[in-house]
Short mmCIF file of C-alpha atoms and ligand atoms in Angstrom, two decimals:
data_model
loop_
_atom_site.label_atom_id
_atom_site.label_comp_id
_atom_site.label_asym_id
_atom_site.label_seq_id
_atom_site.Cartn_x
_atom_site.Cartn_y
_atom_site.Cartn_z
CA UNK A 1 89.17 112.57 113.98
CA UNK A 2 87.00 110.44 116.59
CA UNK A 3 82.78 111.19 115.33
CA UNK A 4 79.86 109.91 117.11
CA UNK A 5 80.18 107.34 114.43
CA UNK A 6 83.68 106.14 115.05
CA UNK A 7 83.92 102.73 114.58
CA UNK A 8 86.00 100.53 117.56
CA UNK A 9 88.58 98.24 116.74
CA UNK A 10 91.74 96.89 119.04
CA UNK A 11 93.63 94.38 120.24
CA UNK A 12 93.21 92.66 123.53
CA UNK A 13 96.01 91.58 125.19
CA UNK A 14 97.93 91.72 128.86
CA UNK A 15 100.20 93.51 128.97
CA UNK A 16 99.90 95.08 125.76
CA UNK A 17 101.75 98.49 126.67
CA UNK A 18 103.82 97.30 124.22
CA UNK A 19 102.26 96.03 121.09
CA UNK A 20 102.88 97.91 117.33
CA UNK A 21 99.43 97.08 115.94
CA UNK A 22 97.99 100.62 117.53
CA UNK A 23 100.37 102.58 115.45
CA UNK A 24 100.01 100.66 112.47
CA UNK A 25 96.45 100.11 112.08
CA UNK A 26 95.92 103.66 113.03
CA UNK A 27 98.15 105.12 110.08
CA UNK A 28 96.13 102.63 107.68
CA UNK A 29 92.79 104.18 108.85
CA UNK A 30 94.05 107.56 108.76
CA UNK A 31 95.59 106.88 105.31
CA UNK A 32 91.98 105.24 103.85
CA UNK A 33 90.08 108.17 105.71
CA UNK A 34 87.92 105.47 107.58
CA UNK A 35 85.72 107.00 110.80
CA UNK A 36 87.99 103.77 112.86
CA UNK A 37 89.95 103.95 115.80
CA UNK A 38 92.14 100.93 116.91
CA UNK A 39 92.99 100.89 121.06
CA UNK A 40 95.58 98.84 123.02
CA UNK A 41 92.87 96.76 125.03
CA UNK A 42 94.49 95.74 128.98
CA UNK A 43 92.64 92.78 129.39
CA UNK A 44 94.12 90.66 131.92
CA UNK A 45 93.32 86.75 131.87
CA UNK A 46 90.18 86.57 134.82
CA UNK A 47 88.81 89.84 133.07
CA UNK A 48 88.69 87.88 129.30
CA UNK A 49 84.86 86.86 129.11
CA UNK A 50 83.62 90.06 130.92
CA UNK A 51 85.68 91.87 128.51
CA UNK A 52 84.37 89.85 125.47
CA UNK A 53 80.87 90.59 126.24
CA UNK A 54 81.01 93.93 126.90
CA UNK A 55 83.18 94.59 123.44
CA UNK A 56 79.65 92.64 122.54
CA UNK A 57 77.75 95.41 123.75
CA UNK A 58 79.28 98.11 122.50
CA UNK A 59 79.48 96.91 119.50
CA UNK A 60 83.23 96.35 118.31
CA UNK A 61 83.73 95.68 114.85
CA UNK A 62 86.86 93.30 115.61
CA UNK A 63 89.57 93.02 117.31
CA UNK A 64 93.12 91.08 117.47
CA UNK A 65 93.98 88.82 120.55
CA UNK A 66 97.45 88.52 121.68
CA UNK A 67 99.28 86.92 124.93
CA UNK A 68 97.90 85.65 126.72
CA UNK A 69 94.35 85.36 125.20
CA UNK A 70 94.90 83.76 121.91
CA UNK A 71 93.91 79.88 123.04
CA UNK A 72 91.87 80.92 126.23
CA UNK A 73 89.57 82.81 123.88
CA UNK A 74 88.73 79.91 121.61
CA UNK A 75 85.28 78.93 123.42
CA UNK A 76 83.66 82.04 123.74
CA UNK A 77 83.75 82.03 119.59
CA UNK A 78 80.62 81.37 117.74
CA UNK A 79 83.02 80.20 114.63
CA UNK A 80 87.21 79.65 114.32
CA UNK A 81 88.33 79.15 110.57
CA UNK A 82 89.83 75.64 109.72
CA UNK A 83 93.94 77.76 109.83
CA UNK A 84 93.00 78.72 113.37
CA UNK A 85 91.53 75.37 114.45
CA UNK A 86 94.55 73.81 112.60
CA UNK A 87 96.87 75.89 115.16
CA UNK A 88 94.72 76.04 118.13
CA UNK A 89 94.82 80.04 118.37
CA UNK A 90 93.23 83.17 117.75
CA UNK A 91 94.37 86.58 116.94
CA UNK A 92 92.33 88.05 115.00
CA UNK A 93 88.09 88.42 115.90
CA UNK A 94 85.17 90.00 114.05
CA UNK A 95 81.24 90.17 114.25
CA UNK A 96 79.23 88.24 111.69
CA UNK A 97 75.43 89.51 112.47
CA UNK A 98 75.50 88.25 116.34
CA UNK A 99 78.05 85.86 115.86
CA UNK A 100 82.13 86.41 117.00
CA UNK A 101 84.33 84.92 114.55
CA UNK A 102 87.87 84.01 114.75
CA UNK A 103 90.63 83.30 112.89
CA UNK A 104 94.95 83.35 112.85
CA UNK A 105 96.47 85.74 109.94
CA UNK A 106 99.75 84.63 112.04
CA UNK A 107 100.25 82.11 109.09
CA UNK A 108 99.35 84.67 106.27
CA UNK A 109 102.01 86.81 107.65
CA UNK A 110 104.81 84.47 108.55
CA UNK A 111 104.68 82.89 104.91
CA UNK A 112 104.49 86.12 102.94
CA UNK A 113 108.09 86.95 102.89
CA UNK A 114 108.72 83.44 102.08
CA UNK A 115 106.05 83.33 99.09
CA UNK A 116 108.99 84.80 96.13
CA UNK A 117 111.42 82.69 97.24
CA UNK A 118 113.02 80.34 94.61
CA UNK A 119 112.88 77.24 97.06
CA UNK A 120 111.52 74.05 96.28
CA UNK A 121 109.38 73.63 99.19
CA UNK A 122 108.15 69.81 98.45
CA UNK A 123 111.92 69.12 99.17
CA UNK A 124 112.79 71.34 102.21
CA UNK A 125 113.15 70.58 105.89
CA UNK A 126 112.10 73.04 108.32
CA UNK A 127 114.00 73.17 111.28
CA UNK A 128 111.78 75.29 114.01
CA UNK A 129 113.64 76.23 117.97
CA UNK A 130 110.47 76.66 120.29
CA UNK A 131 107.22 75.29 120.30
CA UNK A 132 105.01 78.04 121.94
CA UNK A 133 102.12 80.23 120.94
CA UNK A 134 103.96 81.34 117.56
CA UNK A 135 105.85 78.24 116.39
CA UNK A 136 102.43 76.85 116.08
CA UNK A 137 101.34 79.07 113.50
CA UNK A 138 104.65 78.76 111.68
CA UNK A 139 104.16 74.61 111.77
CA UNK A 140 101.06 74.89 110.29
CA UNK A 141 102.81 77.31 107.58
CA UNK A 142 105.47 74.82 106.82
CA UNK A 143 102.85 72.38 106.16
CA UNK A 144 101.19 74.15 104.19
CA UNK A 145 104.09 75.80 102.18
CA UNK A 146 104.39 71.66 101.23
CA UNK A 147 107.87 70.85 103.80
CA UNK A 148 107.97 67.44 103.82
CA UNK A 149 109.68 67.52 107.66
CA UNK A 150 109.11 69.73 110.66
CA UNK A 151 111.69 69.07 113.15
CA UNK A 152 110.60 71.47 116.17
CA UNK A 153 113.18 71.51 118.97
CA UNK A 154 113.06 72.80 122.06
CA UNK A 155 114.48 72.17 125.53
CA UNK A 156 112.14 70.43 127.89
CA UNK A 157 111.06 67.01 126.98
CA UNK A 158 107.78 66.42 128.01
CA UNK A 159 106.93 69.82 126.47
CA UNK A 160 107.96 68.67 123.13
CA UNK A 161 105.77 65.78 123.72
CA UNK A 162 102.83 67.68 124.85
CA UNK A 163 103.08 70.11 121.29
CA UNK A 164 103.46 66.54 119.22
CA UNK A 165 100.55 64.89 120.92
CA UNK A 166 98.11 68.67 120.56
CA UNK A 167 97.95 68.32 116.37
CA UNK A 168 94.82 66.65 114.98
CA UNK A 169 95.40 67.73 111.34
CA UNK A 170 96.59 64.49 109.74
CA UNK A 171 99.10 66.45 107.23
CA UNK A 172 100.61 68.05 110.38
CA UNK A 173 101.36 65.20 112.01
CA UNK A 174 103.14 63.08 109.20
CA UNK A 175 105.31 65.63 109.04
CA UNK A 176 106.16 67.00 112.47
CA UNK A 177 109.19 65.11 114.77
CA UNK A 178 110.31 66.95 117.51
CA UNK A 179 113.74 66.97 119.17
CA UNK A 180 115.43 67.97 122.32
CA UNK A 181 117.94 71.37 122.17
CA UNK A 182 120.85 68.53 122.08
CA UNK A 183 120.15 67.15 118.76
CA UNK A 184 120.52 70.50 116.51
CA UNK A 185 124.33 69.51 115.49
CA UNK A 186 122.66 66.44 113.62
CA UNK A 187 119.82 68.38 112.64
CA UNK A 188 121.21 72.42 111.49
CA UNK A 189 123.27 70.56 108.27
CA UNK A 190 119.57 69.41 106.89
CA UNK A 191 117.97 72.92 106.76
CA UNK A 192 116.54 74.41 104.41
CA UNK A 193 114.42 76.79 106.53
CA UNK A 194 115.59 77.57 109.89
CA UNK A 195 113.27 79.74 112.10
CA UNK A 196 113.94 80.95 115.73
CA UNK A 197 110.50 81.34 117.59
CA UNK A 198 111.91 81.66 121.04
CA UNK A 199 112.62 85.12 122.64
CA UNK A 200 116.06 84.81 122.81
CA UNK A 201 117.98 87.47 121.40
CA UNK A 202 114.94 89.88 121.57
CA UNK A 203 115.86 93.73 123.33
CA UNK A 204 117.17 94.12 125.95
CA UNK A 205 118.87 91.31 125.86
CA UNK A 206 120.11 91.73 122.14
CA UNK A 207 123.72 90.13 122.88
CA UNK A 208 122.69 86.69 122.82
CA UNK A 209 121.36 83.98 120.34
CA UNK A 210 119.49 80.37 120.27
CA UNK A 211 122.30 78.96 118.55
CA UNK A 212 126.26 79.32 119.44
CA UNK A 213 128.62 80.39 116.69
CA UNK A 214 129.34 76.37 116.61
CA UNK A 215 125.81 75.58 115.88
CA UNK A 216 125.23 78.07 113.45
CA UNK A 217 128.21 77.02 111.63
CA UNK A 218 126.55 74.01 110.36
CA UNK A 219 124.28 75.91 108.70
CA UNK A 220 124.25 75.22 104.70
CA UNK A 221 125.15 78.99 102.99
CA UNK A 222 121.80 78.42 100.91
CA UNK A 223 119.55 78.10 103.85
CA UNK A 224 116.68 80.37 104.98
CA UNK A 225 117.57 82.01 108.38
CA UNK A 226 114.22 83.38 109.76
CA UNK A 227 113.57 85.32 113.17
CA UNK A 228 110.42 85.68 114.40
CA UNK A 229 112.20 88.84 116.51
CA UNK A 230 111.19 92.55 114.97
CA UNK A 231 113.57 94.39 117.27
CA UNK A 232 116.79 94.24 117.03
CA UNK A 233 116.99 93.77 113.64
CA UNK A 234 119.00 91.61 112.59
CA UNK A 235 119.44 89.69 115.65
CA UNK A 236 122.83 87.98 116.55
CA UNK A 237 120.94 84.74 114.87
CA UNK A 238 120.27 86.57 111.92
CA UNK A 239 123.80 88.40 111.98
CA UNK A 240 125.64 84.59 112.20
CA UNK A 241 123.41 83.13 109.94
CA UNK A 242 124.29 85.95 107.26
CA UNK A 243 127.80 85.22 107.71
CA UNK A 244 127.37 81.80 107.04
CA UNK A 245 126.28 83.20 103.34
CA UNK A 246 122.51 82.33 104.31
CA UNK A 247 119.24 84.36 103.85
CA UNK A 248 118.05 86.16 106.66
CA UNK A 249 114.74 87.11 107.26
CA UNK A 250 113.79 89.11 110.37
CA UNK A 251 109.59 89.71 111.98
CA UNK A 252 108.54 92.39 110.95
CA UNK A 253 107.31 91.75 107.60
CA UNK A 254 105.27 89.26 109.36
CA UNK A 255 103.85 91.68 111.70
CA UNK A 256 102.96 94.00 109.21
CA UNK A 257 101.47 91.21 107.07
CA UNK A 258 99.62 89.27 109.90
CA UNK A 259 98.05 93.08 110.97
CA UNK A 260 97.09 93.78 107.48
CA UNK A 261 95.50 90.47 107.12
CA UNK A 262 93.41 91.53 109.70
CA UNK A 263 92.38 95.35 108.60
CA UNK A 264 91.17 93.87 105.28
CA UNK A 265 88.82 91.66 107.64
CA UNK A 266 87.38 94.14 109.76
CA UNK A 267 87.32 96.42 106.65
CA UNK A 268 86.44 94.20 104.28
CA UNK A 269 88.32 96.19 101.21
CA UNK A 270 91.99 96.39 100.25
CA UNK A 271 94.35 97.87 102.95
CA UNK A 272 97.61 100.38 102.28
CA UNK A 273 100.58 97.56 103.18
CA UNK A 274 102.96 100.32 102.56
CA UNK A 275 101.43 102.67 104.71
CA UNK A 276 101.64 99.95 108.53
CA UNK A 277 105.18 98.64 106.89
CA UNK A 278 106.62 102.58 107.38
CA UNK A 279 104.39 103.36 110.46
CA UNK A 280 105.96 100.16 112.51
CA UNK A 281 109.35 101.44 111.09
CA UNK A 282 108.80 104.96 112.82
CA UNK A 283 107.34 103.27 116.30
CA UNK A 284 110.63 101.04 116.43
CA UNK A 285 112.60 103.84 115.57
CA UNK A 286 110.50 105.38 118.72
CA UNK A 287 111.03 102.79 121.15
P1 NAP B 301 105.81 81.77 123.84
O1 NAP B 301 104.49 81.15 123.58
O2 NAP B 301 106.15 82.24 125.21
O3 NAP B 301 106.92 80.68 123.37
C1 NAP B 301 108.30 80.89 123.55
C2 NAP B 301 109.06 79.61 123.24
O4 NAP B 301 110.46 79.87 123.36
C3 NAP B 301 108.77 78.45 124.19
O5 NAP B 301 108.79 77.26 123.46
C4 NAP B 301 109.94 78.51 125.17
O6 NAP B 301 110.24 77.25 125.72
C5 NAP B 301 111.06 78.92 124.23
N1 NAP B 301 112.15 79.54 124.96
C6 NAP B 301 112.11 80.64 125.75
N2 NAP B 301 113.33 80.91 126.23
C7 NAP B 301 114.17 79.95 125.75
C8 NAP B 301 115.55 79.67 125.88
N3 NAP B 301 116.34 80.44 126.65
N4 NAP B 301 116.06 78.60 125.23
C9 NAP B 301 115.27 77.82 124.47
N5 NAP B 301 113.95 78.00 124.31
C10 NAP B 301 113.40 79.07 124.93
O7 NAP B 301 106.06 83.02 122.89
P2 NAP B 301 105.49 83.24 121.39
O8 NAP B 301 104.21 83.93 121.44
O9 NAP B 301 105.59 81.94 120.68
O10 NAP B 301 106.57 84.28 120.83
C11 NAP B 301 107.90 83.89 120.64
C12 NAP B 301 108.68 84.97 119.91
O11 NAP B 301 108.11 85.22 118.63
C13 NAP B 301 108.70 86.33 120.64
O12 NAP B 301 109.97 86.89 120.49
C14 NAP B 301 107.66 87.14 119.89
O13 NAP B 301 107.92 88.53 119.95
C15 NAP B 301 107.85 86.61 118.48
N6 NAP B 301 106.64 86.77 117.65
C16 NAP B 301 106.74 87.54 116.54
C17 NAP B 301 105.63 87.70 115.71
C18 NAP B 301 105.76 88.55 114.49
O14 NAP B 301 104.72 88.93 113.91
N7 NAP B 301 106.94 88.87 114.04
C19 NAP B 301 104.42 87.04 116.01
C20 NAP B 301 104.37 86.24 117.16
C21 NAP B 301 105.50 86.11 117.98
P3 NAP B 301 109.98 76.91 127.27
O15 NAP B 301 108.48 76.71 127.39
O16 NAP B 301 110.76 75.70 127.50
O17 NAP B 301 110.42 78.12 128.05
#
């Protein structure tokens, strides 16, 4: 029930018509019965610092930030935690006194379905297709799971060079090498953790895949096959990857991790995982 007292959380985005986090933060508030409401915030990208000072002024307890917001709202932060400096973006905000703070549970929630895995990370190579918005967070999660090597590939040149020349965080940087598209038959044999961050193979366009049936043959059978993707799920990546005997891992543990992350911020007490896991189930199912 909305009070006089309701409390205003969100996420900012545009277009965000789209985005899970309503129904799942919204179930987790209804579930703790916390006076909160979380709303899909259309922000486009001129509106962003008239939209960040008036969430100011009405006094927002936090919000998350998603495309295409997460780097442009960087300087309007009093404070961004050392992960989200690390990756150069924000999703997730909250007021300290009269201060914003930022910071990226992208990370939190990309490595916790890797966290009981019997893999000796201080050995693995991480093989990552993309280098946009979310392949940063998941380079700066390889490095810290301990990967040795973080090939990134992806298909235009100077693009790749741009990402290699953006890290500053010395650990990053020893590790990372980045490759053009046409180098994955050298590199898929080496994998250990193989991670699709592009949108390819995301509805409506379900049929297709990063990888041909070719490449993904040369995928070892005790690799990690992870897809950033939530729906479909599996996607045709994970489905040839699975044949190929390895472990598939599809988004949406990560969404539900990197949007409780963020609850028990704003909240600042222990949030009902369970609870946004079964409520993003039903709003797929919905879709
Ligand atoms: P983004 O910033 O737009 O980056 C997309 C990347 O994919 C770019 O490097 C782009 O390269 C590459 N790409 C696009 N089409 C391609 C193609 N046909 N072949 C090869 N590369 C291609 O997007 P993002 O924010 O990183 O998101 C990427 C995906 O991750 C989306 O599907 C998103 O839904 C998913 N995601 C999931 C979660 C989760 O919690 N599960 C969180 C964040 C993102 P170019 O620049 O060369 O086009």
């Amino acid at each position: 029930m909305i009070t006089g007292k309701t409390k205003l959380l969100g996420v900012m985005g545009y277009p965000v018509e789209h985005s899970m986090s309503p129904a799942m933060h919204n179930a987790a508030i209804a579930h703790l019965k916390l006076d909160y409401v979380y709303l899909p915030l259309s922000v486009k990208p001129e509106a962003l610092t008239t939209a960040f000072a008036g969430l100011a002024a009405i006094n927002c307890t936090g919000f998350n930030v998603t495309i295409p917001h997460k780097q442009a709202i960087l300087p309007l932060l009093s404070e961004i935690s050392p992960v989200a400096q690390a990756v150069g973006a924000v999703n997730t905000v909250w007021r300290q006194g009269d201060a914003w703070v930022g910071t990226n549970t992208d990370i939190v929630g990309f490595l916790a379905p890797l966290q009981d895995m019997n893999c000796d990370w201080n050995s693995a190579v991480a093989l990552i297709l993309g280098y946009g918005g979310a392949a940063r967070a998941v380079v700066a999660a390889c490095a810290q799971l301990g990967c040795p090597t973080i090939h990134v590939i992806g298909r235009n040149l100077q693009k790749l060079q741009q990402f290699s020349a953006s890290w500053h965080d010395a650990d990053i940087t020893d590790k990372l090498q980045v490759h053009v598209w046409d180098k994955l038959p050298q590199l898929i044999p080496q994998a250990t953790l193989l991670v699709n961050t592009t949108p390819v193979g995301m509805h409506p366009h379900a049929e297709a895949s990063p990888l041909s049936v070719a490449e993904m043959m040369l995928l070892p059978p005790n690799a990690i096959a992870y897809d950033l993707i939530y729906t479909p799920s599996p996607t045709q990546f994970l489905q040839q990857a699975e044949k190929q005997g390895a472990i598939a891992i599809d988004g949406r543990e990560m969404l539900v991790q990197q949007g409780a992350a963020a609850l028990k911020i704003w909240l600042q007490q222990p949030v009902p995982v369970e609870v946004m896991r079964r409520a993003l189930q039903q709003q797929l199912q919905r879709e």
